[in-house]
Every structure is written in C-alpha cells, then in structure tokens.
mmCIF file of C-alpha atoms in Angstrom:
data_model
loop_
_atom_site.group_PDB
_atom_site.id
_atom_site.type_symbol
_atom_site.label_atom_id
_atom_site.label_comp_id
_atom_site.label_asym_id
_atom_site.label_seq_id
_atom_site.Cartn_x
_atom_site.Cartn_y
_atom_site.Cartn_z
ATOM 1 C CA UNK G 17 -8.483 26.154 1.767
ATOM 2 C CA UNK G 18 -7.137 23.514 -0.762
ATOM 3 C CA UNK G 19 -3.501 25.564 -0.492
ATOM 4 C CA UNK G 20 -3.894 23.644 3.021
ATOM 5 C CA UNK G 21 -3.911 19.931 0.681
ATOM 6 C CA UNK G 22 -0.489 20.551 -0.929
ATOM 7 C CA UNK G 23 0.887 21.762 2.275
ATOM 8 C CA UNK G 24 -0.402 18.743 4.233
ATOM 9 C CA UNK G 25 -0.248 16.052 2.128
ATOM 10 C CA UNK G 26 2.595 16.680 0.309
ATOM 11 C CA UNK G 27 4.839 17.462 3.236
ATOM 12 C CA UNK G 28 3.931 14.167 4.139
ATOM 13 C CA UNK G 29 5.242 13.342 1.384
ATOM 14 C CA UNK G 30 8.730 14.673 2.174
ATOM 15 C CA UNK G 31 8.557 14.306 5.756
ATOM 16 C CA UNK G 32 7.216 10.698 5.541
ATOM 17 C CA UNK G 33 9.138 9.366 2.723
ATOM 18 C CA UNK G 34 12.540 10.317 3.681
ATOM 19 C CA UNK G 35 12.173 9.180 7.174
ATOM 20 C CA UNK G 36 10.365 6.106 6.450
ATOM 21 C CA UNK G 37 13.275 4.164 4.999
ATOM 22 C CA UNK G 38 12.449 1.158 7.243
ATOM 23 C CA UNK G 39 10.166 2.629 9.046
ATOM 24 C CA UNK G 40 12.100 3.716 12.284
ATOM 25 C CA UNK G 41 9.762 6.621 12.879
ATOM 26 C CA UNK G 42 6.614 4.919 14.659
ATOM 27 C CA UNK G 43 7.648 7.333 17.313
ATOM 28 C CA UNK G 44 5.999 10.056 14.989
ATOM 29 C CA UNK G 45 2.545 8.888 15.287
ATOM 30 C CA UNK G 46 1.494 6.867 18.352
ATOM 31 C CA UNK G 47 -2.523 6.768 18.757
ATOM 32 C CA UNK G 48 -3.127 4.124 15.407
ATOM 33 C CA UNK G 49 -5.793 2.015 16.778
ATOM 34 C CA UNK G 50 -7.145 -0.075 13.632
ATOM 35 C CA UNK G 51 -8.889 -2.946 12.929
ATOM 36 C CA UNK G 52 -5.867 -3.945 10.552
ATOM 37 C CA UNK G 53 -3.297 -3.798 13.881
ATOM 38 C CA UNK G 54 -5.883 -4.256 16.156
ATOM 39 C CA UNK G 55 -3.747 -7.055 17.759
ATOM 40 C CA UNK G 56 -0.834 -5.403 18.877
ATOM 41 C CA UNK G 57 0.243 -3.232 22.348
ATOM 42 C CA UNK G 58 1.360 0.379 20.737
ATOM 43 C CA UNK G 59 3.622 0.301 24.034
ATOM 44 C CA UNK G 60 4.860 -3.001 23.533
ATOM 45 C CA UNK G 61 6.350 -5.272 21.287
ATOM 46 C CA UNK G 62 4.237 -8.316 22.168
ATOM 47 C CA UNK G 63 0.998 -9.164 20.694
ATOM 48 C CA UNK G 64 -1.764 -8.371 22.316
ATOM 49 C CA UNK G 65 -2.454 -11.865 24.067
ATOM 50 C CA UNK G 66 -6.206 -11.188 25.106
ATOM 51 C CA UNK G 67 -6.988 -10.569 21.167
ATOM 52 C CA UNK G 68 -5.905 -13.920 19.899
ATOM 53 C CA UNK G 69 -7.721 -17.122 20.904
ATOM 54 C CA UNK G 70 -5.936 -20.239 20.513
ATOM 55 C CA UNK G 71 -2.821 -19.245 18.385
ATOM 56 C CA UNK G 72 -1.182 -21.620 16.096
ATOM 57 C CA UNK G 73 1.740 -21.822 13.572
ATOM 58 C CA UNK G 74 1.798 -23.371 10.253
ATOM 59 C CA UNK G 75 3.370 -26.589 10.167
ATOM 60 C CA UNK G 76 7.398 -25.755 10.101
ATOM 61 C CA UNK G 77 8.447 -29.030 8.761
ATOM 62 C CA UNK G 78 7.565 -29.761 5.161
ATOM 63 C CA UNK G 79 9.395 -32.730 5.160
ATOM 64 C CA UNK G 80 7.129 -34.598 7.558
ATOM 65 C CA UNK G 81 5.025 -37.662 6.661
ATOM 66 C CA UNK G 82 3.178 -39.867 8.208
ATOM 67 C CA UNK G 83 4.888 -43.240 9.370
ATOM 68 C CA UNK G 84 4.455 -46.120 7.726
ATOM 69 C CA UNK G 85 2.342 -48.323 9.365
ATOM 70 C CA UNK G 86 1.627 -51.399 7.132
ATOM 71 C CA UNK G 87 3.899 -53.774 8.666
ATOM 72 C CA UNK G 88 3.748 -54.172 12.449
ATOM 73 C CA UNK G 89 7.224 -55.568 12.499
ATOM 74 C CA UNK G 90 9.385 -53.914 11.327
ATOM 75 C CA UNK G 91 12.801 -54.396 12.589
ATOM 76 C CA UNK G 92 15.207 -52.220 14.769
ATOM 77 C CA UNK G 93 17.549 -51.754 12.410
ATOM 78 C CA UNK G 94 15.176 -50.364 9.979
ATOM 79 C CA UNK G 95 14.068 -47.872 12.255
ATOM 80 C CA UNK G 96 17.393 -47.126 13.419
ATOM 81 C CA UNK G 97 18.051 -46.640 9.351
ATOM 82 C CA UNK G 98 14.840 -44.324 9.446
ATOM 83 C CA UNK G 99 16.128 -42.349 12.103
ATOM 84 C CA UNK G 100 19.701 -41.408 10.717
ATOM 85 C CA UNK G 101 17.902 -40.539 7.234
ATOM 86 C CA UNK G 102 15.720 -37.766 8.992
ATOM 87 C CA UNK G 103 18.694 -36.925 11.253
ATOM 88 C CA UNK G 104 20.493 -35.563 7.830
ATOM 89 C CA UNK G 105 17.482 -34.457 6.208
ATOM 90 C CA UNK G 106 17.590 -31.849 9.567
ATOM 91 C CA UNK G 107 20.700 -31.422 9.320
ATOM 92 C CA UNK G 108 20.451 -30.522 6.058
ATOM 93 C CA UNK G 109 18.302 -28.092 6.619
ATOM 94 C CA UNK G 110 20.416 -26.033 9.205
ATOM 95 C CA UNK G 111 22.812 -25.590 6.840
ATOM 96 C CA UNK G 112 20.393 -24.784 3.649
ATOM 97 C CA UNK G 113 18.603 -22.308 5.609
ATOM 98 C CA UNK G 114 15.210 -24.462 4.293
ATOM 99 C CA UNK G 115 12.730 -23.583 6.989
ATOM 100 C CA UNK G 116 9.468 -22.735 6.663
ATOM 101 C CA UNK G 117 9.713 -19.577 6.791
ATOM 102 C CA UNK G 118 5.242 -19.065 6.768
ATOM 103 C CA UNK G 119 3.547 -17.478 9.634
ATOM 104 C CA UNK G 120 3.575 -14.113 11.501
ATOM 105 C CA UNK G 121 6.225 -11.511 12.657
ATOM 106 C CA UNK G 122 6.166 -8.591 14.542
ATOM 107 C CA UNK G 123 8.885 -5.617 14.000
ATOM 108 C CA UNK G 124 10.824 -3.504 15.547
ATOM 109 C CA UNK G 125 8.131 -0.879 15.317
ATOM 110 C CA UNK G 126 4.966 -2.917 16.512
ATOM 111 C CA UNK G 127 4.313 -3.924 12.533
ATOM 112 C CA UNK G 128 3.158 -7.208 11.460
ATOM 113 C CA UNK G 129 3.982 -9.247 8.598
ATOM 114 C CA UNK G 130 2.163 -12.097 7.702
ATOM 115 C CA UNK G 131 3.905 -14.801 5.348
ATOM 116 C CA UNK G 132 1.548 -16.915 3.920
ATOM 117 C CA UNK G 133 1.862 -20.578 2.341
ATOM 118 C CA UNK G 134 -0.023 -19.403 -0.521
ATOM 119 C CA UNK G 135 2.641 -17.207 -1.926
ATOM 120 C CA UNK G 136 1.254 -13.911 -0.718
ATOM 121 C CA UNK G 137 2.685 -11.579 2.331
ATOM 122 C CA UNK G 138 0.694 -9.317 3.866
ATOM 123 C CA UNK G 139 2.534 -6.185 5.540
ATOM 124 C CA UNK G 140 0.514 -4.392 7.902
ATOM 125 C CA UNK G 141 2.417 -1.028 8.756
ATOM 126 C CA UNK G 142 1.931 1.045 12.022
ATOM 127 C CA UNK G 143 1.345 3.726 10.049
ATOM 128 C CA UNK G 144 -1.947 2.592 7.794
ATOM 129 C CA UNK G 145 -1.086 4.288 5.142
ATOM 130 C CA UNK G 146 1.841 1.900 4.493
ATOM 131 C CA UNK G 147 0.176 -1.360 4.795
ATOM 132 C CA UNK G 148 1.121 -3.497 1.885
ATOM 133 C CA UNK G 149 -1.138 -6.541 0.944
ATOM 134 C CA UNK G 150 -0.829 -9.832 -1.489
ATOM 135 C CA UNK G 151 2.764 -8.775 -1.938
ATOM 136 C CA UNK G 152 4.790 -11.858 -3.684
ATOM 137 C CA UNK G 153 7.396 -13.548 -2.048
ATOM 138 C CA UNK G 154 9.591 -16.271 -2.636
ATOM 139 C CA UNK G 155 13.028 -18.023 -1.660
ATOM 140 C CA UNK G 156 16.022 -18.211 -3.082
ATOM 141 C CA UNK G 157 19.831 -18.994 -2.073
ATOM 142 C CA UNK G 158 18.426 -19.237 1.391
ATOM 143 C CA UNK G 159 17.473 -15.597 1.091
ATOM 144 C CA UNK G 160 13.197 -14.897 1.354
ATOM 145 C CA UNK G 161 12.260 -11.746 -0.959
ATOM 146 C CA UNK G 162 9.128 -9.887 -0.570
ATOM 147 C CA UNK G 163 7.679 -6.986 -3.242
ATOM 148 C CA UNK G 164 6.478 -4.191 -1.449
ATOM 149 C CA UNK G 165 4.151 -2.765 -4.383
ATOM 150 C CA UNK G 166 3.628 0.465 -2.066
ATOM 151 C CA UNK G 167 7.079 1.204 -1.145
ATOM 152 C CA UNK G 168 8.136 0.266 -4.709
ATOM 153 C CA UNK G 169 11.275 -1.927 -3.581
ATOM 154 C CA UNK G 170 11.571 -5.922 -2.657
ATOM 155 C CA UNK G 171 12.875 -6.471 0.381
ATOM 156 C CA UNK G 172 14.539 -9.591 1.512
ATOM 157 C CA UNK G 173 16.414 -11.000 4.625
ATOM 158 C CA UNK G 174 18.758 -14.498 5.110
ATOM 159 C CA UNK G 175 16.487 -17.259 6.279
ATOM 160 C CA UNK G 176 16.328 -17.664 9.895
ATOM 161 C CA UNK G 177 13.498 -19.863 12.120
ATOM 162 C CA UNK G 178 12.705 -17.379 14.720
ATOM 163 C CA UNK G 179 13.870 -13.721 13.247
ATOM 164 C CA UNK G 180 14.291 -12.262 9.833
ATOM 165 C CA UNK G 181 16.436 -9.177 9.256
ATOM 166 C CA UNK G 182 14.796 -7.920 6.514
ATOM 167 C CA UNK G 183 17.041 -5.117 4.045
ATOM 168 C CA UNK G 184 16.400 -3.104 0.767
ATOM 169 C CA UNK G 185 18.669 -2.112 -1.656
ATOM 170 C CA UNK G 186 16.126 0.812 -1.847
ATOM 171 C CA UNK G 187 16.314 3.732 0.705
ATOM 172 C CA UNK G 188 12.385 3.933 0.713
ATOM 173 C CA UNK G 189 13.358 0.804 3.658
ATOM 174 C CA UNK G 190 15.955 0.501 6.159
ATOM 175 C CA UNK G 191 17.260 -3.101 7.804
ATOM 176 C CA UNK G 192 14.317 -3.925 10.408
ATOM 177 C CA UNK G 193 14.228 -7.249 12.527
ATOM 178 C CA UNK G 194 10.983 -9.255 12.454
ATOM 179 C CA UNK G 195 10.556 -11.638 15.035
ATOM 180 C CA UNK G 196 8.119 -14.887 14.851
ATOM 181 C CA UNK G 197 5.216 -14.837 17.208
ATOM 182 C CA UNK G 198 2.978 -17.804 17.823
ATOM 183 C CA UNK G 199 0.434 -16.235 16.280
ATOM 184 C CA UNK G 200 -2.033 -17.849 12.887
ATOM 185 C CA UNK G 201 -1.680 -16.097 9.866
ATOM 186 C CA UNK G 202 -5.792 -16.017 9.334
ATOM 187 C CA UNK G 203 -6.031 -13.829 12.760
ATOM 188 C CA UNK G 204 -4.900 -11.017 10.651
ATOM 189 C CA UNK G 205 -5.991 -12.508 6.788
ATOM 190 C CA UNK G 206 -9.102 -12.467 7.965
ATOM 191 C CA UNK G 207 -9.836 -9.013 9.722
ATOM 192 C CA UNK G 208 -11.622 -6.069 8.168
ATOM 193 C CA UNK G 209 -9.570 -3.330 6.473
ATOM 194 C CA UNK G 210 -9.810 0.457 6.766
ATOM 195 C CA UNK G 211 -8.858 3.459 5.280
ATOM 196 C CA UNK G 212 -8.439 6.982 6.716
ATOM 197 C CA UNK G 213 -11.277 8.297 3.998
ATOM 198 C CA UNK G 214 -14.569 7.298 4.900
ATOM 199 C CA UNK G 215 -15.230 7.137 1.202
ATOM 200 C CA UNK G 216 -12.511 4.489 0.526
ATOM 201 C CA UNK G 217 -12.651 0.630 1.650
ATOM 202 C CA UNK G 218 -9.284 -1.161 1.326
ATOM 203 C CA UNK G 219 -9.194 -4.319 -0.648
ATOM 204 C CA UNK G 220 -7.081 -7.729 0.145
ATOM 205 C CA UNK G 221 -5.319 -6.886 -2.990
ATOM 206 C CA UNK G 222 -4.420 -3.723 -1.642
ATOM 207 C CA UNK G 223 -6.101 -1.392 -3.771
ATOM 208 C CA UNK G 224 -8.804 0.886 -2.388
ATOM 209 C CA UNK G 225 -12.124 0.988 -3.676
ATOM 210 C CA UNK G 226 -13.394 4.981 -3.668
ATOM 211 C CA UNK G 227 -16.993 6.051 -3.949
ATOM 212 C CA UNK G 228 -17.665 9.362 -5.082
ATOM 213 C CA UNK G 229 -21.788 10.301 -5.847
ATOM 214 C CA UNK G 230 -22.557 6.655 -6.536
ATOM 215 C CA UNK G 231 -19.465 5.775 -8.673
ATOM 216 C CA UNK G 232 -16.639 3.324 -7.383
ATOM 217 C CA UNK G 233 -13.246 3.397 -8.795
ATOM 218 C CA UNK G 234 -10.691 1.071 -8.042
ATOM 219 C CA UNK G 235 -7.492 3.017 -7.008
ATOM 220 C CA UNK G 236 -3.903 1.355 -7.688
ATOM 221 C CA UNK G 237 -2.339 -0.238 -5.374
ATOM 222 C CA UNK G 238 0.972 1.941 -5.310
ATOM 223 C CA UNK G 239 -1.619 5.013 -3.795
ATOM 224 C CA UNK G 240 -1.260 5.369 -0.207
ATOM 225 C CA UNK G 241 -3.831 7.109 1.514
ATOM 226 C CA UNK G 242 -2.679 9.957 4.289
ATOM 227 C CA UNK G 243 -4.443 10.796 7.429
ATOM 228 C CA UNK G 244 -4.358 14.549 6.050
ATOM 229 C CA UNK G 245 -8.292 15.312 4.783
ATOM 230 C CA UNK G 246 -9.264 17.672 7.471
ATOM 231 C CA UNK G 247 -8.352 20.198 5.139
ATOM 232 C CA UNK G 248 -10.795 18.527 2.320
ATOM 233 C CA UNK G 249 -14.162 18.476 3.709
ATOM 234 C CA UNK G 250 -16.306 16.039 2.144
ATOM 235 C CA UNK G 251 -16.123 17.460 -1.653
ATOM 236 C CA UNK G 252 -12.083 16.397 -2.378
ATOM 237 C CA UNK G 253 -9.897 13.395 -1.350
ATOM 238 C CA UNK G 254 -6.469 12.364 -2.632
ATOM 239 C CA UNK G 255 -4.256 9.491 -2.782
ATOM 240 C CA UNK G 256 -0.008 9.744 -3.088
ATOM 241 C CA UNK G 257 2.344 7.655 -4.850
ATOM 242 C CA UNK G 258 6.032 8.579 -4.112
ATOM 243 C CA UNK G 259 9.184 7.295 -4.457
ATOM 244 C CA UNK G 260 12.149 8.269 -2.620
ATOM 245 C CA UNK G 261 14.516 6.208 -4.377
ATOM 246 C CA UNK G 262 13.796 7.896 -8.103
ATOM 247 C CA UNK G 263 12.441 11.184 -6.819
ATOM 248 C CA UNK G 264 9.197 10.558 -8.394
ATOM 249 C CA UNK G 265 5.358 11.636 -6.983
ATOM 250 C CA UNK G 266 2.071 11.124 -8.187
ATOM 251 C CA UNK G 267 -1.704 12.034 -6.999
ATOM 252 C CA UNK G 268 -4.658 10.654 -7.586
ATOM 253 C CA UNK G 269 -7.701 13.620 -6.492
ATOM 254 C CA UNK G 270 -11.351 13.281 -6.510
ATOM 255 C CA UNK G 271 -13.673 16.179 -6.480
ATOM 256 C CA UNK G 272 -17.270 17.437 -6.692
ATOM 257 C CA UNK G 273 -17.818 20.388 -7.606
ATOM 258 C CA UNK G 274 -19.729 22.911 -4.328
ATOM 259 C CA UNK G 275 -23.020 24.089 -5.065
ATOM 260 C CA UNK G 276 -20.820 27.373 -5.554
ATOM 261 C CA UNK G 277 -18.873 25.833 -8.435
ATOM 262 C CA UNK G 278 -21.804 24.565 -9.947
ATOM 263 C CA UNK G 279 -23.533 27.869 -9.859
ATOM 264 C CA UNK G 280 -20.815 29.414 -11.224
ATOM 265 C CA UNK G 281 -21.146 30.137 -15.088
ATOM 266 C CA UNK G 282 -18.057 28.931 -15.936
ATOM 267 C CA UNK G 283 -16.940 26.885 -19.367
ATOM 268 C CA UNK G 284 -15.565 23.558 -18.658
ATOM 269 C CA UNK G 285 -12.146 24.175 -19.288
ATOM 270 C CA UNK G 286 -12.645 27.265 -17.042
ATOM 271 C CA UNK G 287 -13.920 25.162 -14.417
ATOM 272 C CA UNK G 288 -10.829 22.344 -15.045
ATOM 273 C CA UNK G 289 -8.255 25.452 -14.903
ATOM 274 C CA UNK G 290 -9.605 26.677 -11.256
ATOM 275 C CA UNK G 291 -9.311 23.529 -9.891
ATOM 276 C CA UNK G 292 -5.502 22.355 -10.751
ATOM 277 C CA UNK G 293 -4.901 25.919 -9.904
ATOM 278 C CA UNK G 294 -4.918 25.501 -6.500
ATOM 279 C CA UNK G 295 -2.229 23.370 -6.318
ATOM 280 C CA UNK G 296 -0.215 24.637 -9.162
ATOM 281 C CA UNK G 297 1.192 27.486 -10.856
ATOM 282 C CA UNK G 298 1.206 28.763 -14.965
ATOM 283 C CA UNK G 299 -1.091 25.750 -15.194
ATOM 284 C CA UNK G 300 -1.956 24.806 -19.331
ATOM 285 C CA UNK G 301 -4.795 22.791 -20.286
ATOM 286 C CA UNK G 302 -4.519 21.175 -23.629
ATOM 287 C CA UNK G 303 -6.715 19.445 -26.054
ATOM 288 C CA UNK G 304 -9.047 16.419 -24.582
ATOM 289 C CA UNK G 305 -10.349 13.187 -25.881
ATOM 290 C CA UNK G 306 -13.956 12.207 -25.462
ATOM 291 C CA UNK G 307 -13.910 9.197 -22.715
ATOM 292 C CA UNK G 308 -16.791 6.991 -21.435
ATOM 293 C CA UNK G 309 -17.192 6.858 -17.304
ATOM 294 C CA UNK G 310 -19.399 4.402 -15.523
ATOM 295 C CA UNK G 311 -22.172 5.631 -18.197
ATOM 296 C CA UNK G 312 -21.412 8.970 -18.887
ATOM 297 C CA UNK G 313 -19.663 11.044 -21.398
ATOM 298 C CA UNK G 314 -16.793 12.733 -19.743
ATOM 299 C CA UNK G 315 -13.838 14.855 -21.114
ATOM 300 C CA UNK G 316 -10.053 14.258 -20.221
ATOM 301 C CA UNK G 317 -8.361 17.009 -20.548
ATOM 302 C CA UNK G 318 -4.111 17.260 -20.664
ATOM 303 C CA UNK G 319 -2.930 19.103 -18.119
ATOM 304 C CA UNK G 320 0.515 20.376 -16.675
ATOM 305 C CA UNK G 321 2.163 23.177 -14.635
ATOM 306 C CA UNK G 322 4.344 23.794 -11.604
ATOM 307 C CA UNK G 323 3.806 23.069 -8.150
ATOM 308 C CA UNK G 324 2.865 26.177 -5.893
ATOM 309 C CA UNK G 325 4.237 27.279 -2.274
ATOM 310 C CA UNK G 326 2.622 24.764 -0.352
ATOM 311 C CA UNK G 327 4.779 21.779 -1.926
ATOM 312 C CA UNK G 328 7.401 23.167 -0.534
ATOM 313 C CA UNK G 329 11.045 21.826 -1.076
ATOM 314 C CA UNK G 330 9.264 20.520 -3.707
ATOM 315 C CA UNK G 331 7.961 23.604 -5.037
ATOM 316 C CA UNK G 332 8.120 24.855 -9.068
ATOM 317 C CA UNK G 333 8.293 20.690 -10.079
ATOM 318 C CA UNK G 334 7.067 20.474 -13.536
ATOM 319 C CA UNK G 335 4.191 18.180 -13.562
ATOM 320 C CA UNK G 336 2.176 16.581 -16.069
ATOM 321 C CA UNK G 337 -0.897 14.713 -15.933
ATOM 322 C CA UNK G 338 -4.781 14.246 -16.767
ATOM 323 C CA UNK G 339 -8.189 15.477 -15.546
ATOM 324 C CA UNK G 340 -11.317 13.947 -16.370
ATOM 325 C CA UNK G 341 -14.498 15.951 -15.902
ATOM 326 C CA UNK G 342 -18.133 15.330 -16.773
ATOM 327 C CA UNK G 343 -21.703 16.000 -15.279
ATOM 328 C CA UNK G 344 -23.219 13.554 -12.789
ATOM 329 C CA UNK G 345 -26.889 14.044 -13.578
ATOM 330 C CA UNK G 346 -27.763 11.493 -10.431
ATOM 331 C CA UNK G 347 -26.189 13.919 -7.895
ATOM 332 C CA UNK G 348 -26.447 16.755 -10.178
ATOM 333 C CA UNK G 349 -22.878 18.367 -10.175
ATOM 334 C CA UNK G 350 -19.754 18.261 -11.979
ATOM 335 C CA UNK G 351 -17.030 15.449 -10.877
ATOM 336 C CA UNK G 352 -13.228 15.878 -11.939
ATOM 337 C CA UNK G 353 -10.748 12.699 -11.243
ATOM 338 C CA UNK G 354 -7.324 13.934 -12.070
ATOM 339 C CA UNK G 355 -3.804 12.312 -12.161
ATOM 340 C CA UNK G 356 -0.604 14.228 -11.803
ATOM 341 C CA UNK G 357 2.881 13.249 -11.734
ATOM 342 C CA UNK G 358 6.704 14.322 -12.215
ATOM 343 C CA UNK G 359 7.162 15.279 -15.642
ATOM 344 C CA UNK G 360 10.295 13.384 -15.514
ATOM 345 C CA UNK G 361 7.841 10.069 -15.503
ATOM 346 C CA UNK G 362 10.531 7.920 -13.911
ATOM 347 C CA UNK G 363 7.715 5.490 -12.968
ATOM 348 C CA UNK G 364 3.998 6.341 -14.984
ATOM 349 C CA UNK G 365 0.931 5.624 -13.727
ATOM 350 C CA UNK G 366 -1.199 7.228 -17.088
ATOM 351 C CA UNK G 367 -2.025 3.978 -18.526
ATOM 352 C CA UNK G 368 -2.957 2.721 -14.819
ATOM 353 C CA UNK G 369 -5.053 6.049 -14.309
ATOM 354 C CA UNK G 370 -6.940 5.072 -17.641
ATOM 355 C CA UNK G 371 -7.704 1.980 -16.721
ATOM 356 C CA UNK G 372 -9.409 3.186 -13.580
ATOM 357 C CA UNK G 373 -11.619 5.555 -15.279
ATOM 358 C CA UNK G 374 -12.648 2.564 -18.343
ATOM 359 C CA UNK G 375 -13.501 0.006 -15.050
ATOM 360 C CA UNK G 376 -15.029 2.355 -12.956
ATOM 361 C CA UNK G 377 -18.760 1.393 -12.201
#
C-alpha cells in the first residue's frame, strides 16, 4: 500500500517538475475548482465576470496630487506651465517603464497573479499545489522581480501597463504572458485557502498548517502539497519539495501508527525501520537525540538509505534525513514526522524541519 506513495507522489515529482517549467501543462489537469481560483473560466481566459462585483484597479498614477486650490486666480499661463510639467513627467514615464505595475493578471494558463502595493505577490497556480503566496517583489532597471519561494527561482519580466512577460533564468519556469484584468487585488487577498489534505489549512504566508491527533505543525513554505493521498488513507500524508534546476527533493511525512502497528510488539527503532522501509531500500537508523514535541518527549532518530522501485527514474538516490517518533498518550498511538532529502543537500531543509518540530503546538 505505501509502495503506491513513492510511485504517486514522486512521479509527480518527475512528471510535474520537468514539465512545469512555466507551467504550460494546465492541459494535464482540467477539473481544479477551488476557492483560491474560484474566479476564473477553466475554458477561458477571462475572469469569471459573475464572481466579481464592482471591480477596481489600484490607482496607476503615483504621481497624482490633488490641485491646488488656494488661489482662485490663477493665471493661464501658470496652468499652461502646469500642464507641460505633467506632460514630461508622462512622458517620462513611457520611456522609464515607471508604471504601476500593482493589481491583477491572468496567464496564459488561467493563473492569477496578484501584485500588491504592499510589497507582497500572491501567485495562485491552476494547479493548487503550486500556488505561491507573500512572495517579494520589487523593481528595478524597469524590470519587476518576483521570488517564487515554491518554485525556488525569481522570476521577472520588462515593465509593461497592460501585459508582463514574465521569464526565469531557472528551468523550474518557462516565459508566460500575464495580462492585466480589471479586477481588485482584495477579491483574491481576501478568499479562503485550501489544501488537497483535509488535515492541512493553507496560510497567507504560504505555509500549511497540519493537524495530526491534536498537534499542529507549521509546514515550510517550499512543501507543495500533491493531489496524490488516495493511496494514504487517513493514517499518512506527505508534502514535496523539489527542485528541477539543482536536482534536489525533499519530503516532509506524517504518520500514526494503525491499531496494527501499535499492537505490534515492536522496539522503537524496530517500529522507525518498518516505516522508512517502505519507501526505501538498505535503510540505517543511527543514534537519536532526546527532543521535546508540543509536550512530549520524542526521539529523532538519523536516518538514510536508497530510494526503492516506486521512485522510479529516481530510484537507488541516496537519501538522508530525520524521523521523530514518540507516544501520543491523548490519542493513544505512536506518531513519526520524518524529513528526507538528497544526500547531496544542494538546498537543506534540516534546520527548517527542526524548527517545525520545537514550534509545533
């Protein structure tokens, strides 16, 4: 049964990664119907017109102030003066590229981006999974960047008013055009967000807050969460962090141990060892260090091995990682949280993995 998790999620991982450089697959999955794109005509590449009441755009001239009104007399030629001062200030801005570049877009795959004034863009992907929130952006040499935390690349396209070509030196992203839409940034800032796991509720920050027997921890925002847990049942989720452009993969999994495993009279470590053992092979379990979770006393044991047949391409990858297990006395079975990624490490998540585990409440 959990043979079926590597196969699923990670040839998602492969299939999904290597395609989605820019994200010219939407063709792959056509039946997303979320709250987070709720908005948007899957068959079109208009917004939905009946979901947004009253649509407006952020002011697109910063450069705008109110007249002066203290003297009621002024003369022509002042106000001719006036006049050819904010005739260069536009013209200035044509050839500066300074627009206000604020508001939304939709792509050429029915996504949405939301620029906001505040700093923050919001990219809402077709496929959930992908959607990247509170991402900084900025401007410079007429170019607008973005850092997609998820994709693990910044993006950034030359400064247009009504379109943005947006390119990556990264091939987790391939050129896409985003096209302004009259549309307010706070019809989409201020939706609800879902996950595909019912146990998981996705944050504005991006990361996803999981609950597992009555404890929530705070999953980094580089995890994406795959529509693959029909293979999981309710006892097991897991959350991917890949990289295309330095061939590096991570997972976050949460388990409970089955009434089965818990009746079991196995030794910790035995119980640590049949778990990772279903996704990898010659799996070692060194020493562990005494951690605190939410309350209780919980081991972390190191971990590493070799991932089995159902990775794939990707099978026999040495990987290296963690797995905390203690005993929940409140739901009265064992819970394991483990991390594993490349052994290479080209990116590490162990000290963000920790930090999940000390906040967890």
């Amino acid at each position: 049964m959990f043979l079926g998790i590597a196969v699923v999620v990670i040839t998602a991982i492969v299939a999904t990664v290597r395609i989605k450089k820019g994200f010219t697959h939407a063709s792959i999955i056509q039946n997303v119907a979320t709250e987070t794109t709720e908005s948007y005509d899957e068959d079109a590449e208009t917004v939905n017109e009946e979901s947004v009441s009253e649509p407006s755009l952020i002011s697109q001239d910063f450069n705008e102030s109110p007249a002066d009104e203290s003297d009621g007399h002024q003369q022509k030629e002042a106000d001719d003066e006036k006049e050819a001062d904010n005739d260069s200030v536009d013209d200035s801005e044509e050839k500066t590229g300074e627009v206000d570049v604020s508001g939304v877009y939709t792509g050429d795959d029915h996504e949405a981006l939301v620029i906001d004034s505040d700093g923050m863009a919001y990219y809402y992907c077709i496929q959930k999974q992908y959607t990247d929130l509170q991402c900084p952006w900025y401007v410079e040499d007429d170019r607008v960047y973005i850092a997609l935390a998820r994709l693990h690349c910044t993006i950034y396209a030359d400064i247009n008013a009504d379109e943005l070509i947006f390119k990556s030196d990264s091939i987790n992203w391939n050129p896409e055009v985003f096209t302004k839409v009259n549309v307010s940034p706070e019809e989409y800032l201020t939706r609800k967000l879902t996950t595909y796991d019912p146990k998981g509720t996705l944050n504005i920050d991006g990361t996803i807050t999981y609950e597992m027997d009555g404890i929530s921890y705070v999953v980094p925002k580089t995890y994406a969460d795959f529509d693959d847990y029909d293979f999981l049942g309710n006892d097991c989720s897991v959350f991917i962090d890949v990289d295309a452009q330095t061939d590096y993969s991570a997972s976050i999994l949460f388990y409970r141990t089955s009434q089965a495993d818990q009746a079991a009279d196995d030794s910790e470590m035995d119980k640590v060892r049949s778990f990772a053992a279903r996704f990898y092979d010659d799996v070692s379990i060194g020493s562990f260090n005494e951690i605190n979770i939410a309350g209780y006393n919980a081991h972390l044991y190191e971990v590493s091995g070799y991932q089995n047949e159902g990775f794939q391409n990707l099978q026999s990858y040495a990987v290296t990682g963690y797995y905390a297990i203690f005993y929940n006395s409140k739901a009265s079975n064992m819970n394991i949280i483990a991390i594993m990624q490349n052994e290479s490490r080209s990116i590490d998540n162990s000290e963000a993995f920790k930090s999940m585990l000390d906040n967890a409440w």
